[in-house]
XYZ file of C-alpha atoms in Angstrom:
107
model
C 0.000 0.000 0.000
C 1.184 3.511 -0.837
C 0.087 6.899 0.421
C -0.727 9.582 -2.142
C 0.670 12.867 -0.882
C -1.519 14.898 -3.257
C -4.942 13.485 -2.420
C -4.154 11.978 1.009
C -5.521 8.545 0.065
C -4.179 5.038 0.369
C -3.295 3.531 -2.987
C -3.647 -0.247 -3.133
C -3.233 -0.858 -6.874
C -0.127 0.344 -8.659
C 0.598 -0.050 -12.359
C 4.309 -0.447 -13.055
C 5.651 1.576 -15.971
C 9.070 2.203 -17.418
C 11.004 4.489 -19.690
C 14.060 3.648 -21.728
C 16.885 6.017 -22.497
C 18.820 4.645 -25.447
C 22.195 5.878 -26.584
C 21.891 5.490 -30.350
C 24.939 5.523 -32.611
C 25.615 5.136 -36.296
C 28.723 3.747 -37.980
C 30.592 6.992 -37.344
C 31.140 8.839 -34.090
C 27.710 10.485 -33.992
C 25.358 9.580 -31.155
C 22.032 10.704 -29.734
C 19.879 9.947 -26.699
C 16.369 8.682 -27.391
C 13.714 8.573 -24.659
C 11.053 5.881 -25.121
C 8.097 5.544 -22.754
C 6.544 2.155 -22.036
C 3.454 2.677 -24.205
C 5.747 3.209 -27.225
C 8.246 0.467 -26.292
C 5.720 -2.274 -25.491
C 4.610 -3.002 -29.092
C 8.142 -3.883 -30.227
C 9.472 -5.317 -26.948
C 6.301 -7.283 -26.134
C 7.180 -6.951 -22.445
C 5.505 -5.087 -19.611
C 7.439 -3.321 -16.871
C 6.767 -6.268 -14.561
C 8.076 -8.757 -17.144
C 11.244 -6.710 -17.682
C 11.762 -6.503 -13.924
C 11.560 -10.305 -13.707
C 14.493 -10.535 -16.149
C 16.752 -8.583 -13.785
C 18.842 -10.869 -11.607
C 18.017 -10.462 -7.937
C 21.682 -10.604 -6.962
C 22.850 -8.071 -9.583
C 20.382 -5.406 -10.674
C 23.069 -3.711 -12.785
C 22.733 -6.431 -15.435
C 20.660 -5.395 -18.420
C 17.513 -7.505 -18.946
C 17.916 -9.897 -21.894
C 15.116 -8.195 -23.838
C 16.967 -4.870 -23.682
C 20.379 -6.437 -24.259
C 19.010 -7.925 -27.494
C 18.544 -4.370 -28.829
C 22.312 -3.822 -28.969
C 23.440 -3.872 -32.600
C 19.876 -4.106 -33.904
C 18.666 -1.803 -36.689
C 15.561 0.138 -35.673
C 13.604 2.975 -37.248
C 12.471 5.776 -34.934
C 9.865 8.483 -35.423
C 10.370 11.355 -33.026
C 9.423 14.917 -32.395
C 12.172 17.498 -32.733
C 11.994 20.526 -30.457
C 13.889 23.797 -30.606
C 15.949 22.505 -27.667
C 16.990 19.518 -29.797
C 18.164 21.865 -32.531
C 20.125 24.121 -30.171
C 21.942 21.478 -28.151
C 23.839 18.473 -29.440
C 23.400 16.795 -26.049
C 19.619 16.930 -25.838
C 17.316 13.922 -25.658
C 14.810 13.131 -28.412
C 11.399 11.785 -27.379
C 10.381 8.824 -29.539
C 6.813 8.670 -30.884
C 7.119 5.313 -32.705
C 9.698 2.599 -33.213
C 9.821 -0.426 -35.493
C 12.196 -3.205 -36.441
C 10.137 -4.159 -39.520
C 12.720 -4.562 -42.302
C 10.171 -3.788 -45.033
C 9.489 -0.389 -43.462
C 13.142 0.352 -42.678
C 14.295 -0.252 -46.269
């Protein structure tokens, strides 16, 4: 049970959610940070926050879940919004609207 500090109620049901911050690189030295919320990530990961949490070893929570580790080296296509902050700073984070690994769409 959790206490909500805003409404002063006891919360008995909690829905676990996650966000991913990916460091995306190309074949050169360019890189960017992409932020993906769970509702965008779920369709291509096919895992809920609870299922991803189960993949984390209890004795070493620094180990990347297998589902996320499998993304390393994979070619993905991202659709994202670009803000003025993204254009001004090379170190900003892009928020992803859609992602796919469908080769027919990527080509």
